[in-house]
Short mmCIF file of C-alpha atoms and ligand atoms in Angstrom, two decimals:
data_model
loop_
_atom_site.label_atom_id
_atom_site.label_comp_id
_atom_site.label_asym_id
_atom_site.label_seq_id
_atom_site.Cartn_x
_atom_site.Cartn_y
_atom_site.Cartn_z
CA UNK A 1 42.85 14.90 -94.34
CA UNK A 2 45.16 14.72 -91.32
CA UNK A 3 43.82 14.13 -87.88
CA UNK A 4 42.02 17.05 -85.99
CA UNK A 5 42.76 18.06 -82.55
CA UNK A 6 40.10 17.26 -80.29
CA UNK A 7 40.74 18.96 -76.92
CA UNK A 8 39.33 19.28 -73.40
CA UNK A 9 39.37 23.04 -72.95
CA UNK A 10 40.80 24.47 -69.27
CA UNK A 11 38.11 24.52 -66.54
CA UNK A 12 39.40 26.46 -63.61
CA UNK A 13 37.95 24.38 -60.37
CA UNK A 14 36.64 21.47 -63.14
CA UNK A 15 39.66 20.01 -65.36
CA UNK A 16 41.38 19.09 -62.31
CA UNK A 17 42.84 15.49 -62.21
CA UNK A 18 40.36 13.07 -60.90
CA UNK A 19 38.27 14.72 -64.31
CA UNK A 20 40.67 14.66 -66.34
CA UNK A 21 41.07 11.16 -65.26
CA UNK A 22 37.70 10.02 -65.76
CA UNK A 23 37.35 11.71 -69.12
CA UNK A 24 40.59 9.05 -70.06
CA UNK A 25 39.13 6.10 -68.53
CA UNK A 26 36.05 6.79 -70.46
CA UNK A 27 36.82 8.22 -73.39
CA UNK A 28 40.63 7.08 -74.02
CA UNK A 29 43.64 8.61 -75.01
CA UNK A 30 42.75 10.70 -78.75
CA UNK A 31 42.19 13.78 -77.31
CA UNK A 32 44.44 16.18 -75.53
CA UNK A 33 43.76 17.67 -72.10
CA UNK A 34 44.07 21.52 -71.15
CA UNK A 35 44.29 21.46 -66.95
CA UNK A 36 42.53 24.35 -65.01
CA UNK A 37 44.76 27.48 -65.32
CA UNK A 38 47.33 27.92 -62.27
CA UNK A 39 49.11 31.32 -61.15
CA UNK A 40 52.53 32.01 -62.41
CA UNK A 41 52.89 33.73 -59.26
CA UNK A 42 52.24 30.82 -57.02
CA UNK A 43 54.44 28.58 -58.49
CA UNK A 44 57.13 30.53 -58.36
CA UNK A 45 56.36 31.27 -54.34
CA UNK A 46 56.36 27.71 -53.98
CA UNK A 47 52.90 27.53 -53.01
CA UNK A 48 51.92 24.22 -52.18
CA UNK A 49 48.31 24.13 -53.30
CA UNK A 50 49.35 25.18 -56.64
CA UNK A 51 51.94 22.73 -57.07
CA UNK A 52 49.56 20.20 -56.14
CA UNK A 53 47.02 21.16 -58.62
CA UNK A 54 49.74 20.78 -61.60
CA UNK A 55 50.40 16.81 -60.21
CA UNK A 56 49.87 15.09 -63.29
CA UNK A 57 49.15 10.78 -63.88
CA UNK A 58 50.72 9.27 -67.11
CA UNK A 59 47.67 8.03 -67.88
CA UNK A 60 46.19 11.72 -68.10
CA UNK A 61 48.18 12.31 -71.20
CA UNK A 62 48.54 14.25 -73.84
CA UNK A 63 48.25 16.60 -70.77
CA UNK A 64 48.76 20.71 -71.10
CA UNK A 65 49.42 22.68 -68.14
CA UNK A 66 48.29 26.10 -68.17
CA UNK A 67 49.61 29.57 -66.65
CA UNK A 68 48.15 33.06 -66.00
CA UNK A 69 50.14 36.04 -65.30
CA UNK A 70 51.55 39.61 -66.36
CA UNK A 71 54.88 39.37 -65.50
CA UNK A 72 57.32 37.66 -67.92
CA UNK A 73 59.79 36.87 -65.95
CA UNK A 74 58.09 35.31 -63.52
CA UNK A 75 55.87 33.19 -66.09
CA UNK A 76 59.00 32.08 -68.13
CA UNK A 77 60.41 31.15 -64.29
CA UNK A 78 56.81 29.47 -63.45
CA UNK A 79 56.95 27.59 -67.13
CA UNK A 80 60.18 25.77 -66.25
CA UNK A 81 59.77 24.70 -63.03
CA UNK A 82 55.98 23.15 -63.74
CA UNK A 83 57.83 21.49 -67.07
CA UNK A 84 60.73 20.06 -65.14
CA UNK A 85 58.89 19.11 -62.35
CA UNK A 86 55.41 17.88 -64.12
CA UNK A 87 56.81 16.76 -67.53
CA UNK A 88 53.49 18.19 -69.13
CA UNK A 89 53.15 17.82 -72.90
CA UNK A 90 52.58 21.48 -73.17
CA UNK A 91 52.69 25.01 -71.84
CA UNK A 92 49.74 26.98 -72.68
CA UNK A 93 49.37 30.72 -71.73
CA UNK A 94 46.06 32.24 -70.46
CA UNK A 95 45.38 34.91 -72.37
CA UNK A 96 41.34 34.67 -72.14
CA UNK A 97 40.31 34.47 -68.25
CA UNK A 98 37.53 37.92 -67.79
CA UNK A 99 37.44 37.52 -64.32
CA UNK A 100 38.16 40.65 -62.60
CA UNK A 101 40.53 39.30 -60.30
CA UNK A 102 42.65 37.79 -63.26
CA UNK A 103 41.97 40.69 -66.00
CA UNK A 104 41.20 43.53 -64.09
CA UNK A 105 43.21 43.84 -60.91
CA UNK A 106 46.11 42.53 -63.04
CA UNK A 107 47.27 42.75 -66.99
CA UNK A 108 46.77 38.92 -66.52
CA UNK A 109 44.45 36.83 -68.86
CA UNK A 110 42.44 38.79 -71.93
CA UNK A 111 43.89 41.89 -70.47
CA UNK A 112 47.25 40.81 -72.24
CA UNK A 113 44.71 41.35 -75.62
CA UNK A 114 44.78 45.01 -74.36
CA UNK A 115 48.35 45.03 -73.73
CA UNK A 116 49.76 42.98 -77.31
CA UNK A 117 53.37 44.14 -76.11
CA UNK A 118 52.99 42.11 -72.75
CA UNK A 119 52.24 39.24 -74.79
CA UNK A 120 54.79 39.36 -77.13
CA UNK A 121 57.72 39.95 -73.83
CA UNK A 122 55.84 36.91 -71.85
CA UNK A 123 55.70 34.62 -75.20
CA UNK A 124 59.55 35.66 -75.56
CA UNK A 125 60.59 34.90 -72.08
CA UNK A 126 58.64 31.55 -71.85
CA UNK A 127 60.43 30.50 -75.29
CA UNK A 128 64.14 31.64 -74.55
CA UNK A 129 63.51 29.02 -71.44
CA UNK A 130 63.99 25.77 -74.23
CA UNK A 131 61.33 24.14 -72.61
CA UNK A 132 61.27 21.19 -74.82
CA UNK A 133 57.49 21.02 -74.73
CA UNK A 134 55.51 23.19 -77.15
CA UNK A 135 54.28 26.81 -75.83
CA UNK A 136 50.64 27.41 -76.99
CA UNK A 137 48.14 30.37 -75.77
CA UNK A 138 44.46 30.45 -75.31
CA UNK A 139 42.46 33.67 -76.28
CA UNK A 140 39.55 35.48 -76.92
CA UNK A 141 38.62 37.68 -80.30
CA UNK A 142 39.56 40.59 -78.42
CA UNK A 143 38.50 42.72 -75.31
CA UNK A 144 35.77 44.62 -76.69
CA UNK A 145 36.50 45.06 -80.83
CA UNK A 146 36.15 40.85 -82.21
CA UNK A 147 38.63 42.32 -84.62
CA UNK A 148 41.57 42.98 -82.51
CA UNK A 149 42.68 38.80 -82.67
CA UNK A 150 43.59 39.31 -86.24
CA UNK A 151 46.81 41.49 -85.17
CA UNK A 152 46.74 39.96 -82.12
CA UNK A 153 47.46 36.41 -83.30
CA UNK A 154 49.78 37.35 -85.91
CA UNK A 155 52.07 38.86 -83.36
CA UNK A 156 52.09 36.18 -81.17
CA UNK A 157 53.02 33.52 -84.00
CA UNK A 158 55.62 36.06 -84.96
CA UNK A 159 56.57 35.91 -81.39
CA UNK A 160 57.57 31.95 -81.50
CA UNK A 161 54.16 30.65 -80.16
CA UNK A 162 53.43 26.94 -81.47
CA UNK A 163 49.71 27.04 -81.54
CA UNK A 164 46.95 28.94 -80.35
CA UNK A 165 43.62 28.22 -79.07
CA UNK A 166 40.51 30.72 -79.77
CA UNK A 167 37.73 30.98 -77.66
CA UNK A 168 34.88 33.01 -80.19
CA UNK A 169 34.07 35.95 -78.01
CA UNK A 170 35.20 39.09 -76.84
CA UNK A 171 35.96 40.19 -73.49
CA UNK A 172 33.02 42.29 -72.91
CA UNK A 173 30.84 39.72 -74.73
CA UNK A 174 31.70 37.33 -71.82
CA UNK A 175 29.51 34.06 -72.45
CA UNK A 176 26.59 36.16 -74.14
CA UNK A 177 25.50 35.32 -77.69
CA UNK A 178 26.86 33.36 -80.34
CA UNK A 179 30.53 32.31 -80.50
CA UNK A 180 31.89 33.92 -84.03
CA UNK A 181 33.24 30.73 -86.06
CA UNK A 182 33.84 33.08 -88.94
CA UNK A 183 36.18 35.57 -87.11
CA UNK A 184 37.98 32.20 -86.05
CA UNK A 185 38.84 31.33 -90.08
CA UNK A 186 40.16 34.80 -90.75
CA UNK A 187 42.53 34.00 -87.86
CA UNK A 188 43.43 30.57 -89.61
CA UNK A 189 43.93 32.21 -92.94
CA UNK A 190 46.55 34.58 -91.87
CA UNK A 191 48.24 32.07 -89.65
CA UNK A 192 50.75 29.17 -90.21
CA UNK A 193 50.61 27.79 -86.61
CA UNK A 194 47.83 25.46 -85.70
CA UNK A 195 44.32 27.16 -84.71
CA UNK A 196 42.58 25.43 -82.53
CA UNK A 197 38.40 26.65 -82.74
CA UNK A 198 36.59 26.79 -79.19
CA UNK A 199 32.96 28.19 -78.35
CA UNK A 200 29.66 26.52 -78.52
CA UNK A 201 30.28 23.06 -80.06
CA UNK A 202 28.27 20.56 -78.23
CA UNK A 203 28.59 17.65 -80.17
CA UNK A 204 29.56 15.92 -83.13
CA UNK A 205 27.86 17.97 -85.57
CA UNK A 206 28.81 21.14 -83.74
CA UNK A 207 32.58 19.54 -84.64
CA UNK A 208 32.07 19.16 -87.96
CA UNK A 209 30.72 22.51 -88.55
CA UNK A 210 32.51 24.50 -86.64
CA UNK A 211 35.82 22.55 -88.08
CA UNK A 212 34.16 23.32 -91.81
CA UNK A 213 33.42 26.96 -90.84
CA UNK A 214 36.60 27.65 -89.35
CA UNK A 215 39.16 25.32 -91.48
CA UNK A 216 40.60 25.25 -88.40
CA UNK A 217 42.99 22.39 -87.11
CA UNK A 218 41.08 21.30 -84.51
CA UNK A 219 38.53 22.14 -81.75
CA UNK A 220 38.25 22.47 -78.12
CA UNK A 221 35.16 21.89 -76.01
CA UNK A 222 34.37 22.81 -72.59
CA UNK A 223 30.90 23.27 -71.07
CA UNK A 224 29.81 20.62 -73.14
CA UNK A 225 32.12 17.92 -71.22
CA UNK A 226 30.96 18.94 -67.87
CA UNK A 227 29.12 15.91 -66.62
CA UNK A 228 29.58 14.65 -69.49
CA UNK A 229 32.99 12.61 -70.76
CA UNK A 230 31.44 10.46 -73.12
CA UNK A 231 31.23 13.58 -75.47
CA UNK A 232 34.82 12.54 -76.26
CA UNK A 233 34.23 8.85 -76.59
CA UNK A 234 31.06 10.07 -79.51
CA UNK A 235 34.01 12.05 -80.97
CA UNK A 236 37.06 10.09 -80.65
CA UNK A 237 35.66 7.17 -82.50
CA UNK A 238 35.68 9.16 -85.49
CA UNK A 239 32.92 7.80 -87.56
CA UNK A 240 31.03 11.17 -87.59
CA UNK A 241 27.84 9.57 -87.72
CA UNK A 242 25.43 8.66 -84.54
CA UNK A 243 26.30 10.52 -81.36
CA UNK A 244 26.50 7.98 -78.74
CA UNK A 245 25.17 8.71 -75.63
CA UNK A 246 25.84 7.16 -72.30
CA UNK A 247 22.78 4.72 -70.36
CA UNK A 248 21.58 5.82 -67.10
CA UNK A 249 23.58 2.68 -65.75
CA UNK A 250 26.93 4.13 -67.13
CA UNK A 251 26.29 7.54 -66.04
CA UNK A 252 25.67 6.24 -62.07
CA UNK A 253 29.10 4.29 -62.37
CA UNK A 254 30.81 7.27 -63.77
CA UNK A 255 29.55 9.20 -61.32
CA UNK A 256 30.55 6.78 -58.25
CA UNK A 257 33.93 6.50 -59.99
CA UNK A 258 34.57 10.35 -60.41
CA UNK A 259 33.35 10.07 -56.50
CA UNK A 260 36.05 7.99 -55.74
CA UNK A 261 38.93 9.47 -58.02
CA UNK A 262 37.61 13.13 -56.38
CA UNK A 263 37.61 11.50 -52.34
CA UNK A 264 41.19 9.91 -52.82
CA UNK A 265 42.50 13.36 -54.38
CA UNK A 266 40.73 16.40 -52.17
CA UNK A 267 39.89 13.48 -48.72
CA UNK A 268 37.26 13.21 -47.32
CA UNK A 269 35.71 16.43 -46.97
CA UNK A 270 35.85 16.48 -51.33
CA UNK A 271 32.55 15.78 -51.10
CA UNK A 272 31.15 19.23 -50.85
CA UNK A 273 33.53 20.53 -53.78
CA UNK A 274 32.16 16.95 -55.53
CA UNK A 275 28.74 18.88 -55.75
CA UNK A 276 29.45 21.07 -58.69
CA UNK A 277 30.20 18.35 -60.66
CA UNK A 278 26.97 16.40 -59.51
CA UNK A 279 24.89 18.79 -61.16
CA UNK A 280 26.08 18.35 -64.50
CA UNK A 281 25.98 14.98 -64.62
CA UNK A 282 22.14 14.64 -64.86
CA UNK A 283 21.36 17.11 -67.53
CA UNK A 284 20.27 17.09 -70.92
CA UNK A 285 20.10 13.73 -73.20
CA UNK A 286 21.33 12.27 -69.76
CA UNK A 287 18.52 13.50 -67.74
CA UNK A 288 16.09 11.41 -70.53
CA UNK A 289 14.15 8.25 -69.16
CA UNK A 290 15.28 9.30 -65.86
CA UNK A 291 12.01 9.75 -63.49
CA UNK A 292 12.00 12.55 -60.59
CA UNK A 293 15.53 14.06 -62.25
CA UNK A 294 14.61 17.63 -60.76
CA UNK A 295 14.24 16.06 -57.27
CA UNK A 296 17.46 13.97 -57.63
CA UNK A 297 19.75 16.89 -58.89
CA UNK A 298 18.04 18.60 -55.94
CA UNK A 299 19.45 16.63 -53.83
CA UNK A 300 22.60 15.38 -55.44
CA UNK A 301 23.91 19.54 -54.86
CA UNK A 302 23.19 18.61 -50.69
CA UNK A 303 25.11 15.32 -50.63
CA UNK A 304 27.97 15.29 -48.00
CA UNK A 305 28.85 11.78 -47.98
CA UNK A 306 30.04 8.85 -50.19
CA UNK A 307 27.03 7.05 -48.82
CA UNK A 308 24.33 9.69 -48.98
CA UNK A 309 25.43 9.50 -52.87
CA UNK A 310 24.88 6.12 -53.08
CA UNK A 311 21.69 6.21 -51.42
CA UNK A 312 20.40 8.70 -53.82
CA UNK A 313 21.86 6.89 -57.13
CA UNK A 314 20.65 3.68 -55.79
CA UNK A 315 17.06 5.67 -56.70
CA UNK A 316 18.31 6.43 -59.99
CA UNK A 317 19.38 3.25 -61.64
C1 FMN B 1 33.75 27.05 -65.21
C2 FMN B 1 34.70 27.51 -66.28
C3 FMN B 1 36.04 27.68 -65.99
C4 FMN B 1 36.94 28.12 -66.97
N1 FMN B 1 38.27 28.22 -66.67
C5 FMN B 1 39.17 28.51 -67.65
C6 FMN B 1 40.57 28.45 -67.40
O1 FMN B 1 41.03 28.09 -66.30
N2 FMN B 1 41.40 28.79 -68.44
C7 FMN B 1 40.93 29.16 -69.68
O2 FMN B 1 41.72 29.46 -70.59
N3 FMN B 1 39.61 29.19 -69.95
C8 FMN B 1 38.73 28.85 -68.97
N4 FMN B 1 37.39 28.81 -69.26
C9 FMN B 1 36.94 29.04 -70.64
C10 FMN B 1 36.81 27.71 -71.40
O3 FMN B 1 38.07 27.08 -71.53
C11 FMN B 1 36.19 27.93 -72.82
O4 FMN B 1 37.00 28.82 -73.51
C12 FMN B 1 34.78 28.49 -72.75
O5 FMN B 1 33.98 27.81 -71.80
C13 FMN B 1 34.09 28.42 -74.14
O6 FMN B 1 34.04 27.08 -74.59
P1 FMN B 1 32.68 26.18 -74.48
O7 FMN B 1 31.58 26.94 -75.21
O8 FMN B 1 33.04 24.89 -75.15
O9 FMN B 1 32.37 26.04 -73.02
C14 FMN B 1 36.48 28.41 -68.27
C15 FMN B 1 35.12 28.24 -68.57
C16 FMN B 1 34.23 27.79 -67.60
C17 FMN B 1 32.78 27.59 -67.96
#
């Protein structure tokens, strides 16, 4: 069986680089990393933020920068100046994002679903660019109909796309429910591109049934990794037997590391956007054993400073 892809999905605000950094120092190099989606339109205004957020570190690769946008032009302009100036290994396309600011105000994200047309022109423009780095796009099963990926898909591989990630839910379904595995292997069936299978896998045996359900080439996780980047040191070492979770002791240094990786990035006042991450880190299996965890995490989303975090963990160890 050849290797499956094991990816970090795109976390707007979350797979940012001191993450994605952490989830390599942790977890090494065998999976591949989608960065938080960026605005075609901003990049090609120069804006510096922006830019900033597509920086990339060697040591963050395989690394995929991804776009959002309606306007083909401008998103086959944004693609090559992020590739020539980043070097990413990857272009994806957003073509999943429901927020209305993204899919409603604009034909930008899984409004391109409703607008299959748009997609093909923006998948077109991107390609005629010769980025040298494959073009891939992230999607939903559809707006409202979990049917509408099955065309979908097929025009977009008929369009020149390389590979294609598939988030299990519609539009309208948002995060609610169940993601559909089994609309995801109807996709792979009709496609010759590599699927990639997002939605709901949490672990290990999540992977292996979701990649069994879908015969897909390889999944994507997300909510599962927040707080939580030894998810893809359990998978990465590829046994496919225990699920290996992280002590108390290594979560506290992970945490103090993704501190300092967060400080040196965003400064000093980092702290306060530090907090959403702090609240994932002492959840679930990692919450086990640990006394007082609803007080900590209480206190963990007030911290302001490096050493009020210290203080706290000091209580944790
Ligand atoms: C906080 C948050 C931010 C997200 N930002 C993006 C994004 O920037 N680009 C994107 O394609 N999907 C984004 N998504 C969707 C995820 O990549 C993924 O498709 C979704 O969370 C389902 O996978 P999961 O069940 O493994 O979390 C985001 C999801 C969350 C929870």
């Amino acid at each position: 069986m050849l290797k499956k892809i094991i990816a970090l999905a795109p976390m707007a605000d979350y797979t940012d680089q001191p993450f994605c950094l952490l989830c390599r120092e942790i977890a090494g190099q065998d999976f591949v990393i989608y960065r938080e989606m960026v605005s075609s339109e901003a990049i090609v205004r120069g804006n510096e933020k922006t830019l900033k957020m597509c920086e990339l570190d060697r040591r963050e690769r395989p690394v995929i920068l991804q776009i959002f946008g309606d306007k083909p032009a401008t998103m086959a302009r944004a693609a090559k100046i992020i590739t020539e100036r980043f070097r990413p290994d990857g272009i994806d396309i957003n073509m999943g994002c429901p927020v209305p600011k993204v899919a409603q105000k604009t034909k930008s994200g899984v409004a391109l679903m409703r607008y299959p047309d748009l997609a093909v022109e923006i998948v077109k423009a991107i390609k005629a660019e010769n980025l040298g780095v494959p073009l891939s796009a992230k999607t939903r099963l559809g707006w409202s109909d979990d049917r509408e990926i099955l065309a979908f898909a097929a025009r977009l591989e008929d369009a020149g796309i390389d590979r294609i990630a598939i988030h299990g839910r519609t539009k309208t379904q948002g995060y609610s429910g169940v993601a559909n595995w089994q609309r995801i292997a109807e996709v792979k069936k009709i496609l010759t591109i590599p699927v990639i299978a997002n939605g709901d896998v949490r672990s290990r045996a999540d992977i292996e049934k979701c990649l069994a359900i879908t015969g897909a080439d390889g999944v994507m996780i997300g909510r599962a990794a927040l707080g939580n980047p030894w998810i893809f040191r359990s998978i990465v070492d590829r046994q496919w037997t225990v699920e290996r979770h992280p002590t108390t002791s290594e979560v506290v240094q992970a945490v103090l590391r993704h501190a300092e990786l967060h400080l040196a990035h965003y400064g000093e006042r980092g702290m306060v956007t530090f907090r959403k991450h702090l609240a994932w880190y002492f959840h679930g299996e990692r919450a086990v054993g640990i006394s007082d965890v609803k007080k900590i995490r209480a206190e963990l989303v007030r911290v302001s400073t490096i050493g009020e975090l210290k203080d706290i963990l000091s209580s944790v160890a």
